[in-house]
Structure formats: C-alpha cells, structure tokens
Amino acid sequence: MELKKGLPTRDAYGEAIVELGLANPNIYVVDCDIGKSCKTVEFIKQLPDQHINVGIAEQNGCGVAAGLATCGKIPFVTTYAVFGSMRMLEQIRQEVCYPNLNVKIACSHGGFTPANDGASHQGIEDLGLLRTIPNMTVIAPADFASTKKLVKAAAEYYGPVYLRFTRDAVPFIYEADETFEIGKAKMLYDGKDITLISNGDVLSLCVRAREELEKLGYSVRLLDMHTIKPIDREAIESAIADTRGIVTVEDHTILNGLGSAVSDIVAEVGGCRVRRIGIQDQFGESAPYERLLAKNGITLEGIVKAVKELVG
Amino acid sequence: MSDSSNENRKISFLTEKARELRTTILTMIHTAQSGHPGGSLSAADIMAVLYFDELKIDPANPGWEDRDRFVLSKGHVCPVLYSCLALRGYFPYETIHTLRKEGSILQGHPDMKRCPGVDISTGSLGQGLSTAVGMAIAGKRDGRDYRVFCLVGDGESQEGQIWEAVQTAVKYQLDNLVIFVDNNRLQNDNTCDIVMPTGDLAKKFEAFGCETSRINGHSITEIVKALDSIRGKKVQKPFCIVANTVKGQGVSFMENVVAWHGMAPNDAQFAQALAEIEGGR
Ligand SMILES: Cc1ncc(C[n+]2csc(CCOP(=O)(O)OP(=O)(O)O)c2C)c(N)n1
Ligand SMILES: [Mg+2]
C-alpha cells in the first residue's frame, strides 16, 4: 500500500463534530480553553448555542458535561489526552461512568504526537487509565477517515466514550467510504505466520513493517484494533488459531494499553506468544516524533526483530 | 383566611416535616448502623422547605423533563435526601430500612440509576455543583423554566472544583441555579477552622459574582423568605444562600460534636434522640 501524506486526526474530529452538531442540536462541545488546538473553532463559529467553554477547569468541564447529559445532551468534553485522562479521571469515574451517562471525552495530543511539547503534554497512559473504568469505551483511530467514522459512531452509541486523536499529521490509510464498528477490529491484510495488532498513529508504521516482512517471506495479518475496550476478543482468538504469534504495536506505555489488553485474552485462551512494542515505562521529552518512537523500539526494525524472535 | 395565618400554617407544616425528616434520618441510620447523621440533621430544615414547598417535582413522574432538579453535592448526607423522597412517596416508606444494604436503592451514597428522584449520583465531594451547572445551562439553552438547587458542604467548599463551577455559573448567568451552603462549621476530622479555614463563605461566593444572602438555616421562616425573595428574579447571576447551621441539630448530644459526622447511634442513643425530636413537638 502506498501511504499518502495525511492530516492530523484532530482535524478529522473538528470536521466530524461540526457535521454531527449541525444534524443534531443535542450535540454539545465543552471546551477547556484549548478549542483552537483541539479543532473546535468551526463548531464554535457555526453552533455557538451548542458550545460551552469552562476555561482551564477540566474537572468542572467533565461535571458540567455530566449535568448536560442528564438533560438529554450529548456533550463532547474536548481537551488534551493528558488532561482528559488524568486531570479529570475521577470526575469521569464518579459523574460519567458510574451513572453511565452519555458523555464523550474527545482528546487530541495522544501519545508522542505532541513531540516537541515534551513529556508534560504527551498522553502516554491515557488508554490504560480509561480502560480500567467500568462502562467506559476506549477508541484510538488511526487516520483521518477512520477518525471521522469513529467519532460519529461514538455519538450514535449511548454511553461514555474516550476518543484519542493525534496532534500531528498521520498518513491516510483508509478511503472515505470505509465502514467502522466500535469494538470490531479491522483486518487490513490477512496472513498465516504472524499477526500484527496496532492502532492510532503507529498503525501506518505497521503497514510499512508488513511490507518489509512480506519481502522477507513472512505472511502477515494486520489488525487495526481501534477500540481497545471492549476489545475484539474474536479477532484475537482467530489470530491465535490462524497465525503463530502476535506482535502488538502502540504509541502508549506497554503497561495496560493495547498490548496488555490483547495479552489479557491470550493469557486466557493460550496457544500463542505475544511481543509488546510500545513505550518502555518511561517518559518522553521534547524531540522529533520518530526519535521518541525509536528510543522505545517502536520502529520498523523493532517490529521485524520481534517477529523473527517470535516465529523464527 | 388572612395571608399571615396562611403563612403561619405553612411554617408549622414545614416545621412538622422537618421533624419527620429528622426522625426518618435517625431511624434509617440506626437500622443500618452506619451513615452520616450530623450533616443530615444540619440540612433537615432546608431540605424540608425544598421538598415540601419549593421544588416543582412530581413523585409519580421522577423523569419529568420540566421538573426542578436537586443535586446533593455533599452526597454523604443522603439520609436526609432519602427521607425527603420517602416522605414524598417516591418509594414506599419502609424502604428506609434497607439503607446501605445489598441490593437496596438506598446506596451508601446517592445512585441515580437505582433510586427514583435522585437527579445525579454523588459522593465524591466537590463534583456535584459542576453537574448542577450543566443542568442549569441545559435548562437555559432549551428554554425550559425549571430551576436547579444544589446543596454544598462548608468543608466541601475546600475543593477547588467548587470554585471552577461557580465561575462557570457566573459566566453563563445562571439565575436558574440556587446554591445552598450548609455552613455547619464542622467537617470530617475536626472543625473547618482547624482543618482548613474556609473564611467567610458568603463573601467568597459574593466576590465570585453570586447573588448571595446569609440566613439561619434552622429558621423555617428565614429559609422560606430567602426563597421567596429570589423566586422568579432575573438577575443574570446564580443565587447563593449561605445557611448558618449546627451539625447534628435537634439531638443535644450530637450537636456540634465532630464524632457524629459519620457514626450511628446505639439503641439507647437512638431512643434518647427520638425522644428529643418528638419532645420538641
Ligand atoms: C473528594 C472527597 N474527599 C473526601 C471525602 C470523605 N468525606 C466525606 S464527608 C467529609 C467531610 C465533609 O464536610 P462538609 O462538606 O462540611 O459536610 P458536612 O459537615 O455537612 O457533613 C469527607 C472529608 C469525600 N467523600 N470526597
Ligand atoms: Mg460541614
């Protein structure tokens, strides 16, 4: 597959939320003074009556959204992954997940994508934190087209959803007419030797790694596990049955993220080994995105090496 | 009948309801042998006026879209809320004996998914007011004329999120929001002054931009008057009523005693407490 130069997935969120808001007056955006960077500016312009800006007060923003949801609104609390997953985590638990309210937490700046911002702005623990809360659905789309589709799917689904977007451009992977279902992995390629499971901004890396592996003679299945909760158990069971090992690749700490979610299932089902490629339980820093990934072994070579070790 | 005798009848009716609330609170906490009596009793008079006079609600239709909302931001005092809901007929009165029991609609802290009449789940302090703000914004945007009432603890006001919520209420000119502060001067570990001085809360709410008043939170007349004076008022500001109260009010040995924040009475204490409350008739 020839990967075309792409766009940040936060841009896709910005487009999707306007389309949703125009179609449904109950769609609200709750901003926390980073609407400009999270791409809600067009929403504010076109739909001011469906917009609230609580200022730099994320915990309150989450609570306001919960109150709106009890009155039939579908609020998207919009901020960065670091703040949306940690500053307001207990508010999400108490006022959104426990009462199972229809609130969406929409976060840009996922993983290492805000590379030069440094560690304070790199949300590398978010998916794992949110995954542990009952009633929460957790989604990390990989490109522009899938983000638009999954934001819309989140709006149609009743219940709490956490969505993670990229600050920086990621390649286009899907066509605009591709369909996506929450909780259902996408198989980009089928194969017999190894299964690569990835999501978010590093899925494109896996597309390239697969090509490399095929050249080396491996038959590679590639899954886009855009929803890490609920995880697509069936897709993992098939991978165990049909291929000889699983390598997960994520722009997230290897603790409790995609690799852990996949391993949860593999540990129960048995029959295959897993290698987790991800952030090695350490903080990032201000550096180019590729450098940050490389420091954690999240590279084409790293993936090839893991596959060789796993299946020979 | 003259207006003043009508008013007197209302005051004695509400006084009686407050007494029934106190009896119910103590009964459920005694049965459960667990719960928070102090802050339930300090809020009983305010809650009596809200649930038996002020709130536009329909116990037969708890989800009515135009109803007034009530948010118990200090969720640990749910015995007073459950007592109001029981006495208003949201569920059978006997349900009070299931407080904190497995499978009960009366969870240790309010659960909107289980208990009819609970507008939002609370229990983690500092968060309820934000949800009340969300409800009030929705009411304004939808052109509905319901109001949102929220009860906040004085200790609870140490949470920064309370002030984030007040800022938002002021920015969005929520004159459909009424914040009650149960200013009983005690919290979990000790007095507020020792744990973390809150300063003059009325001045703080005023300074943040609320239309603020101070009342005696155990004078039914003052509570009714405070609510009369703001009903229908379009001031483009949220209202705040700082109610000076006594934690444990109505039971002599509980009044102003920190330990009764979260302790259940034994049989003898329960008997004495009921006698004092009934004796005041
Ligand atoms: C965030 C949070 N921290 C701590 C507690 C434990 N806690 C329950 S009640 C209470 C004291 C509350 O004091 P106040 O708000 O003054 O309530 P009241 O005196 O009316 O009971 C504390 C610390 C809690 N429920 N939530
Ligand atoms: Mg107190």
Coordinates of C-alpha atoms and ligand atoms in Angstrom, one line a residue:
Chain A
M1 CA 0.0 0.0 0.0
E2 CA 1.3 3.4 -1.0
L3 CA 0.7 5.6 2.1
K4 CA -0.3 9.1 1.2
K5 CA 0.8 12.1 3.3
G6 CA -2.0 12.7 5.6
L7 CA -3.6 15.0 8.2
P8 CA -3.8 15.1 12.0
T9 CA -6.7 13.1 13.3
R10 CA -7.7 16.1 15.5
D11 CA -8.6 17.8 12.2
A12 CA -11.0 14.9 11.4
Y13 CA -12.6 15.4 14.8
G14 CA -13.1 19.1 14.1
E15 CA -14.9 18.2 10.9
A16 CA -16.9 15.4 12.3
I17 CA -18.2 17.4 15.3
V18 CA -19.5 20.2 13.1
E19 CA -21.3 17.7 10.9
L20 CA -22.8 16.0 14.0
G21 CA -23.7 19.3 15.6
L22 CA -25.5 20.5 12.5
A23 CA -27.5 17.3 12.3
N24 CA -28.4 17.1 16.0
P25 CA -28.9 20.1 18.2
N26 CA -28.2 17.9 21.3
I27 CA -24.6 17.5 20.3
Y28 CA -22.6 19.9 22.6
V29 CA -18.9 20.7 22.8
V30 CA -17.5 21.5 26.3
D31 CA -14.1 23.2 25.7
C32 CA -11.4 23.8 28.3
D33 CA -9.6 26.8 26.6
I34 CA -7.8 24.6 24.0
G35 CA -10.5 24.6 21.4
K36 CA -8.1 26.1 18.9
S37 CA -5.7 23.3 19.3
C38 CA -8.4 20.7 19.5
K39 CA -10.1 22.0 16.4
T40 CA -13.5 23.1 17.7
V41 CA -13.2 26.6 16.3
E42 CA -15.5 25.8 13.3
F43 CA -18.0 24.3 15.7
I44 CA -18.0 27.5 17.9
K45 CA -18.5 29.6 14.8
Q46 CA -21.4 27.6 13.4
L47 CA -23.0 26.3 16.6
P48 CA -22.4 28.8 19.4
D49 CA -25.6 27.7 21.2
Q50 CA -24.3 24.2 21.5
H51 CA -20.9 25.3 22.8
I52 CA -19.6 25.9 26.3
N53 CA -16.1 27.0 27.3
V54 CA -15.4 26.4 31.0
G55 CA -11.9 27.7 30.8
I56 CA -8.9 26.0 32.3
A57 CA -11.0 23.9 34.6
E58 CA -11.2 20.4 33.2
Q59 CA -12.6 18.7 36.3
N60 CA -15.5 21.1 36.2
G61 CA -15.9 20.7 32.5
C62 CA -16.4 17.0 33.0
G63 CA -19.1 17.6 35.7
V64 CA -20.8 20.2 33.5
A65 CA -21.0 17.6 30.7
A66 CA -22.5 15.1 33.1
G67 CA -25.2 17.5 34.1
L68 CA -25.9 18.3 30.4
A69 CA -26.1 14.6 29.7
T70 CA -28.8 14.1 32.4
C71 CA -30.8 16.6 30.4
G72 CA -30.5 14.7 27.1
K73 CA -27.5 16.4 25.6
I74 CA -24.6 14.5 24.1
P75 CA -21.6 16.5 25.2
F76 CA -18.0 16.1 23.9
V77 CA -15.6 17.3 26.5
T78 CA -12.6 18.4 24.4
T79 CA -9.0 18.7 25.7
Y80 CA -5.6 17.1 25.5
A81 CA -5.2 13.4 26.3
V82 CA -3.1 14.2 29.4
F83 CA -5.8 16.3 31.0
G84 CA -8.7 14.3 29.7
S85 CA -7.4 11.1 31.1
M86 CA -5.7 12.3 34.3
R87 CA -6.9 15.8 35.5
M88 CA -10.5 14.7 35.2
L89 CA -10.1 11.0 35.8
E90 CA -12.0 10.7 39.0
Q91 CA -14.7 13.1 37.7
I92 CA -15.1 10.7 34.7
R93 CA -15.4 7.8 37.1
Q94 CA -17.9 9.4 39.5
E95 CA -20.1 11.5 37.3
V96 CA -19.9 9.8 33.9
C97 CA -19.1 6.2 34.2
Y98 CA -20.8 5.3 37.4
P99 CA -24.1 6.8 36.3
N100 CA -23.4 5.6 32.8
L101 CA -24.1 9.0 31.2
N102 CA -23.8 9.8 27.5
V103 CA -20.6 11.9 27.7
K104 CA -17.7 11.7 25.3
I105 CA -14.2 12.6 26.2
A106 CA -12.5 13.7 23.0
C107 CA -8.8 14.2 23.3
S108 CA -6.1 15.5 21.0
H109 CA -2.3 15.2 21.5
G110 CA -2.4 11.4 22.1
G111 CA 0.9 9.5 22.7
F112 CA 4.1 11.1 21.4
T113 CA 2.3 13.1 18.7
P114 CA 2.9 16.4 20.5
A115 CA 6.5 15.5 20.3
N116 CA 8.2 18.9 20.7
D117 CA 5.9 19.9 23.6
G118 CA 7.7 17.4 25.8
A119 CA 6.6 14.9 28.4
S120 CA 4.0 17.2 30.2
H121 CA 1.9 17.1 27.0
Q122 CA 2.4 13.6 25.8
G123 CA -0.5 11.5 26.8
I124 CA 1.1 8.0 27.0
E125 CA -1.0 6.4 29.8
D126 CA -4.5 7.6 28.8
L127 CA -5.9 4.5 27.2
G128 CA -4.8 2.2 30.0
L129 CA -6.3 4.5 32.7
L130 CA -9.6 4.8 30.9
R131 CA -9.8 1.1 30.1
T132 CA -10.0 0.2 33.8
I133 CA -13.2 2.1 34.5
P134 CA -16.4 0.2 34.2
N135 CA -18.8 1.3 31.5
M136 CA -16.1 3.2 29.5
T137 CA -15.4 2.6 25.8
V138 CA -11.9 3.5 24.6
I139 CA -11.1 4.3 21.0
A140 CA -7.9 5.3 19.2
P141 CA -8.4 5.8 15.5
A142 CA -5.5 5.6 13.1
D143 CA -6.2 8.1 10.4
F144 CA -8.4 10.9 9.1
A145 CA -11.1 8.8 7.5
S146 CA -11.4 6.3 10.4
T147 CA -11.5 9.1 12.9
K148 CA -14.4 10.8 11.2
K149 CA -16.3 7.5 11.2
L150 CA -15.5 6.5 14.7
V151 CA -16.4 10.0 16.2
K152 CA -19.8 9.6 14.5
A153 CA -20.1 6.0 15.8
A154 CA -19.3 7.3 19.3
A155 CA -22.1 9.9 19.0
E156 CA -24.6 7.3 17.9
Y157 CA -23.6 4.9 20.7
Y158 CA -25.2 5.6 24.1
G159 CA -22.7 5.7 26.9
P160 CA -19.3 7.1 28.0
V161 CA -16.6 7.0 25.3
Y162 CA -13.0 8.1 25.3
L163 CA -11.5 9.1 21.9
R164 CA -7.8 9.8 21.3
F165 CA -6.6 11.9 18.4
T166 CA -3.2 12.9 17.1
R167 CA -1.7 16.4 17.2
D168 CA 0.5 15.9 14.1
A169 CA -0.3 14.6 10.7
V170 CA -0.5 10.8 10.2
P171 CA -0.7 9.1 6.8
F172 CA -4.1 8.4 5.1
I173 CA -4.8 4.6 5.4
Y174 CA -8.5 4.3 4.6
E175 CA -10.8 5.5 1.9
A176 CA -13.6 7.8 3.0
D177 CA -16.3 5.1 2.4
E178 CA -14.7 2.5 4.7
T179 CA -17.0 1.5 7.5
F180 CA -16.1 1.1 11.2
E181 CA -17.9 -0.5 14.1
I182 CA -17.0 0.1 17.7
G183 CA -15.4 -3.0 19.2
K184 CA -14.7 -4.6 15.9
A185 CA -11.1 -4.8 14.7
K186 CA -10.4 -4.1 11.0
M187 CA -8.3 -6.6 9.2
L188 CA -6.1 -4.7 6.7
Y189 CA -4.3 -7.8 5.5
D190 CA -4.7 -11.5 6.1
G191 CA -1.7 -13.7 6.7
K192 CA -0.7 -17.1 8.1
D193 CA 2.6 -16.6 10.0
I194 CA 2.2 -13.6 12.3
T195 CA -0.5 -11.1 13.4
L196 CA 0.4 -7.5 14.0
I197 CA -2.1 -5.7 16.1
S198 CA -1.9 -1.9 16.3
N199 CA -4.0 1.3 16.5
G200 CA -3.7 5.1 16.4
D201 CA -0.8 6.9 14.9
V202 CA 1.5 3.8 14.7
L203 CA -0.8 1.7 12.5
S204 CA 0.9 3.3 9.5
L205 CA 4.2 2.0 10.8
C206 CA 2.8 -1.5 10.8
V207 CA 1.6 -1.1 7.3
R208 CA 5.2 -0.5 6.3
A209 CA 6.5 -3.2 8.5
R210 CA 4.2 -5.7 7.0
E211 CA 5.5 -4.9 3.5
E212 CA 9.0 -5.4 4.8
L213 CA 8.1 -8.7 6.4
E214 CA 6.4 -10.0 3.3
K215 CA 9.6 -9.2 1.4
L216 CA 11.4 -11.4 3.9
G217 CA 8.9 -14.2 3.3
Y218 CA 6.5 -13.8 6.2
S219 CA 2.8 -13.9 5.6
V220 CA 1.4 -11.2 7.9
R221 CA -2.1 -10.5 9.2
L222 CA -2.5 -6.8 10.2
L223 CA -5.3 -5.7 12.5
D224 CA -6.4 -2.2 13.4
M225 CA -7.6 -2.6 17.0
H226 CA -9.1 0.9 17.1
T227 CA -11.3 0.0 20.0
I228 CA -9.2 -1.3 22.9
K229 CA -12.3 -1.6 25.1
P230 CA -14.4 -3.5 24.5
I231 CA -11.6 -5.4 22.9
D232 CA -12.5 -7.6 19.9
R233 CA -11.9 -11.0 21.5
E234 CA -13.0 -12.9 18.4
A235 CA -10.3 -11.2 16.3
I236 CA -7.7 -12.2 18.9
E237 CA -8.9 -15.8 19.1
S238 CA -8.7 -16.0 15.3
A239 CA -5.2 -14.6 15.3
I240 CA -4.2 -17.3 17.9
A241 CA -5.8 -20.0 15.8
D242 CA -4.7 -18.9 12.3
T243 CA -1.2 -17.5 12.9
R244 CA 1.9 -18.4 15.0
G245 CA 2.3 -15.3 17.2
I246 CA 1.1 -11.8 17.9
V247 CA 3.1 -8.6 18.0
T248 CA 1.3 -5.5 19.3
V249 CA 2.5 -2.0 18.4
E250 CA 1.3 1.1 20.3
D251 CA 2.1 4.7 20.9
H252 CA 1.4 4.2 24.6
T253 CA 3.1 2.8 27.6
I254 CA 3.3 -1.0 27.3
L255 CA 1.6 -1.1 30.8
N256 CA -2.2 -1.6 30.5
G257 CA -2.5 -0.4 26.9
L258 CA -3.2 -2.3 23.7
G259 CA -0.5 -4.9 24.3
S260 CA -1.9 -5.6 27.8
A261 CA -5.5 -5.7 26.5
V262 CA -4.5 -8.3 23.9
S263 CA -2.4 -10.2 26.4
D264 CA -5.4 -10.4 28.7
I265 CA -7.2 -12.5 26.2
V266 CA -4.2 -14.5 25.0
A267 CA -3.4 -15.5 28.6
E268 CA -6.9 -16.9 29.0
V269 CA -7.1 -18.6 25.6
G270 CA -3.5 -19.8 25.4
G271 CA -1.8 -21.2 22.3
C272 CA 0.4 -18.3 21.3
R273 CA 3.0 -15.9 22.4
V274 CA 2.8 -12.1 22.4
R275 CA 5.5 -9.4 22.0
R276 CA 4.5 -5.9 23.0
I277 CA 6.1 -3.0 21.3
G278 CA 5.4 0.3 23.0
I279 CA 6.7 2.9 25.3
Q280 CA 9.0 1.3 27.8
D281 CA 7.6 2.6 31.1
Q282 CA 9.4 5.9 30.8
F283 CA 8.5 9.5 30.0
G284 CA 9.2 11.2 26.7
E285 CA 10.9 14.5 26.1
S286 CA 11.0 17.3 23.5
A287 CA 12.3 15.6 20.4
P288 CA 11.2 14.6 16.9
Y289 CA 8.3 12.1 17.0
E290 CA 10.4 9.4 15.2
R291 CA 13.2 9.8 17.6
L292 CA 10.8 9.3 20.6
L293 CA 9.4 6.2 19.0
A294 CA 12.9 4.9 18.2
K295 CA 14.1 5.4 21.8
N296 CA 11.4 2.9 22.7
G297 CA 12.0 0.4 19.9
I298 CA 8.8 1.4 18.1
T299 CA 10.4 1.2 14.6
L300 CA 10.2 -0.9 11.5
E301 CA 13.4 -2.7 12.5
G302 CA 12.0 -3.3 16.0
I303 CA 8.9 -4.9 14.6
V304 CA 10.8 -7.1 12.2
K305 CA 13.1 -8.2 15.0
A306 CA 10.2 -9.1 17.3
V307 CA 8.6 -11.1 14.5
K308 CA 11.8 -13.0 13.8
E309 CA 12.2 -13.8 17.5
L310 CA 8.7 -14.9 17.8
V311 CA 8.3 -17.2 14.8
G312 CA 11.8 -17.7 13.6
Chain B
M1 CA -58.3 33.5 55.9
S2 CA -55.6 36.1 56.1
D3 CA -52.2 35.9 54.4
S4 CA -50.4 35.8 57.7
S5 CA -52.4 32.9 59.1
N6 CA -51.8 31.0 55.8
E7 CA -48.1 31.8 56.2
N8 CA -48.2 30.6 59.8
R9 CA -49.9 27.3 58.8
K10 CA -47.2 26.8 56.2
I11 CA -44.4 27.4 58.7
S12 CA -45.9 24.9 61.2
F13 CA -46.5 22.4 58.4
L14 CA -42.8 22.6 57.3
T15 CA -41.6 22.5 60.9
E16 CA -43.5 19.3 61.3
K17 CA -42.0 17.9 58.1
A18 CA -38.5 18.8 59.3
R19 CA -39.3 16.9 62.4
E20 CA -40.4 13.9 60.4
L21 CA -37.2 14.1 58.3
R22 CA -35.1 14.0 61.5
T23 CA -36.9 11.0 62.8
T24 CA -36.6 9.2 59.5
I25 CA -32.9 10.1 59.2
L26 CA -32.1 8.7 62.6
T27 CA -34.3 5.6 62.1
M28 CA -32.5 4.6 58.9
I29 CA -29.0 5.3 60.2
H30 CA -29.9 3.3 63.4
T31 CA -31.2 0.4 61.4
A32 CA -28.2 0.4 59.1
Q33 CA -25.8 1.0 62.0
S34 CA -23.9 3.2 59.6
G35 CA -24.2 6.5 57.8
H36 CA -23.8 10.3 58.4
P37 CA -26.2 11.8 60.9
G38 CA -24.5 15.2 61.7
G39 CA -24.7 16.8 58.2
S40 CA -28.1 15.2 57.5
L41 CA -29.6 16.9 60.6
S42 CA -28.0 20.2 59.9
A43 CA -29.6 20.2 56.4
A44 CA -33.0 18.9 57.5
D45 CA -34.8 22.3 57.7
I46 CA -33.5 23.5 54.3
M47 CA -34.5 20.1 52.8
A48 CA -37.9 20.2 54.4
V49 CA -38.6 23.6 52.8
L50 CA -37.3 22.5 49.4
Y51 CA -39.1 19.1 49.2
F52 CA -42.4 20.2 50.8
D53 CA -42.7 23.7 49.5
E54 CA -40.3 24.9 46.9
L55 CA -39.4 22.3 44.4
K56 CA -41.6 21.8 41.3
I57 CA -41.5 18.0 41.2
D58 CA -43.8 15.1 40.7
P59 CA -43.0 11.9 42.7
A60 CA -45.2 9.9 40.2
N61 CA -43.0 11.1 37.3
P62 CA -39.4 11.4 38.5
G63 CA -38.1 11.9 35.0
W64 CA -40.4 14.8 34.2
E65 CA -38.3 17.0 31.8
D66 CA -39.6 20.3 33.3
R67 CA -39.1 19.3 36.9
D68 CA -36.8 21.3 39.2
R69 CA -33.5 19.4 39.8
F70 CA -31.9 18.9 43.1
V71 CA -28.2 18.0 43.4
L72 CA -26.8 16.8 46.8
S73 CA -23.2 17.8 46.2
K74 CA -22.4 16.6 49.8
G75 CA -23.6 13.2 48.9
H76 CA -22.7 11.6 52.2
V77 CA -25.8 13.1 53.8
C78 CA -28.1 11.1 51.6
P79 CA -30.2 10.0 54.6
V80 CA -31.8 13.5 54.5
L81 CA -32.4 13.2 50.8
Y82 CA -33.8 9.6 51.0
S83 CA -36.1 10.8 53.9
C84 CA -37.5 13.5 51.7
L85 CA -38.0 11.1 48.8
A86 CA -39.6 8.5 51.1
L87 CA -42.0 11.0 52.7
R88 CA -42.9 12.5 49.3
G89 CA -43.7 9.0 48.1
Y90 CA -41.0 8.3 45.5
F91 CA -40.8 4.8 47.0
P92 CA -42.5 3.0 49.9
Y93 CA -41.6 4.4 53.3
E94 CA -40.4 1.0 54.6
T95 CA -37.6 1.1 52.1
I96 CA -35.7 3.3 54.5
H97 CA -34.8 0.2 56.5
T98 CA -32.7 -1.0 53.5
L99 CA -30.2 1.9 53.7
R100 CA -26.7 0.6 52.8
K101 CA -27.9 -3.0 52.4
E102 CA -27.0 -5.1 49.4
G103 CA -29.4 -4.6 46.5
S104 CA -31.0 -1.5 48.0
I105 CA -32.0 1.5 46.0
L106 CA -30.6 3.4 49.0
Q107 CA -26.9 3.1 48.4
G108 CA -24.4 4.5 50.9
H109 CA -24.1 7.5 48.6
P110 CA -26.9 8.6 46.1
D111 CA -27.1 6.5 42.9
M112 CA -29.3 8.0 40.2
K113 CA -29.6 4.7 38.4
R114 CA -31.1 2.9 41.3
C115 CA -33.1 5.5 43.3
P116 CA -36.0 7.4 41.7
G117 CA -35.8 11.1 42.4
V118 CA -32.0 11.2 42.6
D119 CA -31.1 13.6 39.7
I120 CA -27.3 12.8 39.8
S121 CA -25.1 10.3 41.6
T122 CA -22.7 11.9 44.1
G123 CA -20.4 11.0 46.9
S124 CA -17.1 12.3 45.8
L125 CA -17.1 15.8 47.3
G126 CA -16.6 18.9 45.1
Q127 CA -18.2 17.5 42.0
G128 CA -22.0 17.9 42.3
L129 CA -22.1 21.6 41.8
S130 CA -20.5 21.2 38.3
T131 CA -23.3 18.8 37.3
A132 CA -25.9 21.3 38.6
V133 CA -24.3 23.9 36.4
G134 CA -24.6 21.6 33.4
M135 CA -28.3 21.0 34.2
A136 CA -28.9 24.8 34.6
I137 CA -27.1 25.5 31.3
A138 CA -29.3 22.9 29.5
G139 CA -32.4 24.4 31.0
K140 CA -31.5 27.9 29.7
R141 CA -30.5 26.7 26.2
D142 CA -33.7 24.6 25.9
G143 CA -35.9 27.5 27.1
R144 CA -37.3 25.5 29.9
D145 CA -38.2 27.2 33.1
Y146 CA -37.1 24.6 35.7
R147 CA -34.6 25.6 38.3
V148 CA -31.6 23.7 39.8
F149 CA -31.0 23.6 43.5
C150 CA -27.7 22.4 44.9
L151 CA -26.6 21.7 48.5
V152 CA -22.9 22.1 49.2
G153 CA -21.0 21.5 52.4
D154 CA -18.8 24.1 54.0
G155 CA -15.9 21.6 54.3
E156 CA -16.7 20.6 50.7
S157 CA -16.0 24.2 49.6
Q158 CA -12.3 23.5 50.2
E159 CA -12.4 21.6 46.9
G160 CA -11.1 23.8 44.1
Q161 CA -13.7 22.4 41.7
I162 CA -16.5 24.1 43.6
W163 CA -15.0 27.5 42.6
E164 CA -14.5 26.3 39.0
A165 CA -18.2 25.5 38.9
V166 CA -19.1 28.9 40.5
Q167 CA -17.1 30.7 37.8
T168 CA -19.0 28.8 35.1
A169 CA -22.4 29.6 36.7
V170 CA -21.5 33.3 36.8
K171 CA -20.2 33.3 33.3
Y172 CA -23.4 31.7 31.9
Q173 CA -25.6 34.0 34.1
L174 CA -27.4 31.0 35.7
D175 CA -30.2 32.7 37.6
N176 CA -31.9 29.4 37.4
L177 CA -29.4 27.9 39.8
V178 CA -29.6 28.2 43.6
I179 CA -26.7 27.1 45.7
F180 CA -27.3 26.3 49.4
V181 CA -24.2 26.2 51.6
D182 CA -24.7 24.1 54.8
N183 CA -22.4 26.2 56.9
N184 CA -22.2 24.0 60.0
R185 CA -18.5 24.8 60.6
L186 CA -17.6 21.1 61.1
Q187 CA -16.1 18.5 58.7
N188 CA -14.7 15.0 59.0
D189 CA -11.6 15.4 61.1
N190 CA -12.4 18.4 63.1
T191 CA -13.8 22.0 62.8
C192 CA -13.3 23.7 59.5
D193 CA -11.3 26.3 61.2
I194 CA -8.8 23.7 62.4
V195 CA -8.8 21.5 59.3
M196 CA -8.7 24.3 56.7
P197 CA -10.3 27.7 57.4
T198 CA -12.8 28.5 54.7
G199 CA -13.0 32.2 55.6
D200 CA -16.3 34.0 55.2
L201 CA -18.0 31.8 52.6
A202 CA -20.8 34.3 51.9
K203 CA -18.2 36.9 51.0
K204 CA -16.4 34.4 48.8
F205 CA -19.5 33.5 46.8
E206 CA -20.4 37.2 46.6
A207 CA -16.9 38.0 45.3
F208 CA -17.2 35.3 42.7
G209 CA -20.3 37.0 41.4
C210 CA -23.2 35.2 43.0
E211 CA -26.3 37.0 44.4
T212 CA -25.7 36.0 47.9
S213 CA -27.6 36.0 51.2
R214 CA -27.0 34.7 54.7
I215 CA -29.7 33.1 56.8
N216 CA -30.2 31.0 59.9
G217 CA -30.5 27.5 58.3
H218 CA -32.7 26.3 61.2
S219 CA -35.3 29.0 60.9
I220 CA -38.0 27.8 58.5
T221 CA -39.3 31.3 58.3
E222 CA -35.9 32.6 57.1
I223 CA -35.4 29.8 54.6
V224 CA -38.9 30.4 53.2
K225 CA -38.3 34.1 53.0
A226 CA -34.9 33.7 51.3
L227 CA -36.5 31.5 48.7
D228 CA -39.5 33.9 48.3
S229 CA -37.1 36.7 47.6
I230 CA -35.3 35.1 44.7
R231 CA -38.2 33.2 43.0
G232 CA -38.7 34.5 39.5
K233 CA -35.9 37.1 39.9
K234 CA -33.9 37.6 36.7
V235 CA -30.6 38.9 37.9
Q236 CA -28.4 37.0 35.4
K237 CA -26.4 35.7 38.3
P238 CA -26.6 32.4 40.2
F239 CA -28.0 32.6 43.7
C240 CA -26.1 31.5 46.8
I241 CA -27.7 31.1 50.2
V242 CA -25.2 30.6 53.0
A243 CA -27.2 28.9 55.7
N244 CA -25.6 29.0 59.2
T245 CA -26.4 25.7 60.8
V246 CA -25.5 23.4 63.6
K247 CA -24.2 20.0 62.8
G248 CA -26.4 17.4 64.5
Q249 CA -29.2 20.0 65.0
G250 CA -32.1 18.6 67.1
V251 CA -30.2 15.9 69.1
S252 CA -28.5 17.5 72.0
F253 CA -25.6 15.1 72.3
M254 CA -24.9 15.2 68.5
E255 CA -24.9 19.0 68.2
N256 CA -21.5 20.4 67.3
V257 CA -19.8 17.1 68.0
V258 CA -17.4 16.2 65.3
A259 CA -17.6 12.5 66.0
W260 CA -21.3 12.4 64.9
H261 CA -20.3 13.2 61.4
G262 CA -20.3 9.6 60.4
M263 CA -21.4 7.4 63.3
A264 CA -24.6 5.5 64.0
P265 CA -26.4 5.8 67.4
N266 CA -26.8 2.6 69.5
D267 CA -30.2 1.6 70.8
A268 CA -30.1 3.9 73.9
Q269 CA -28.8 6.9 72.0
F270 CA -31.4 6.3 69.3
A271 CA -34.2 6.2 71.9
Q272 CA -33.0 9.4 73.5
A273 CA -32.6 11.1 70.1
L274 CA -36.1 10.3 69.1
A275 CA -37.5 11.4 72.4
E276 CA -35.7 14.8 72.0
I277 CA -37.0 15.2 68.5
E278 CA -40.6 14.1 69.3
G279 CA -40.5 16.1 72.6
G280 CA -39.9 19.3 70.7
R281 CA -43.4 19.0 69.3
Ligands
LIG1 C1 -13.3 14.1 47.4 C2 -13.7 13.5 48.8 N1 -12.8 13.6 49.7 C3 -13.1 13.1 51.0 C4 -14.3 12.5 51.2 C5 -14.6 12.0 52.6 N2 -15.5 12.8 53.3 C6 -16.8 12.5 53.4 S1 -17.7 13.7 54.2 C7 -16.3 14.6 54.5 C8 -16.4 15.9 55.3 C9 -17.4 16.8 54.6 O1 -17.6 18.0 55.4 P1 -18.7 19.0 54.9 O2 -18.6 19.3 53.5 O3 -18.6 20.2 55.8 O4 -20.1 18.2 55.2 P2 -21.0 18.2 56.5 O5 -20.3 18.9 57.6 O6 -22.2 18.9 56.1 O7 -21.2 16.7 56.8 C10 -15.2 14.0 54.0 C11 -13.8 14.5 54.1 C12 -15.2 12.5 50.2 N3 -16.4 12.0 50.3 N4 -14.9 13.0 48.9
MG2 MG -19.6 20.9 57.4

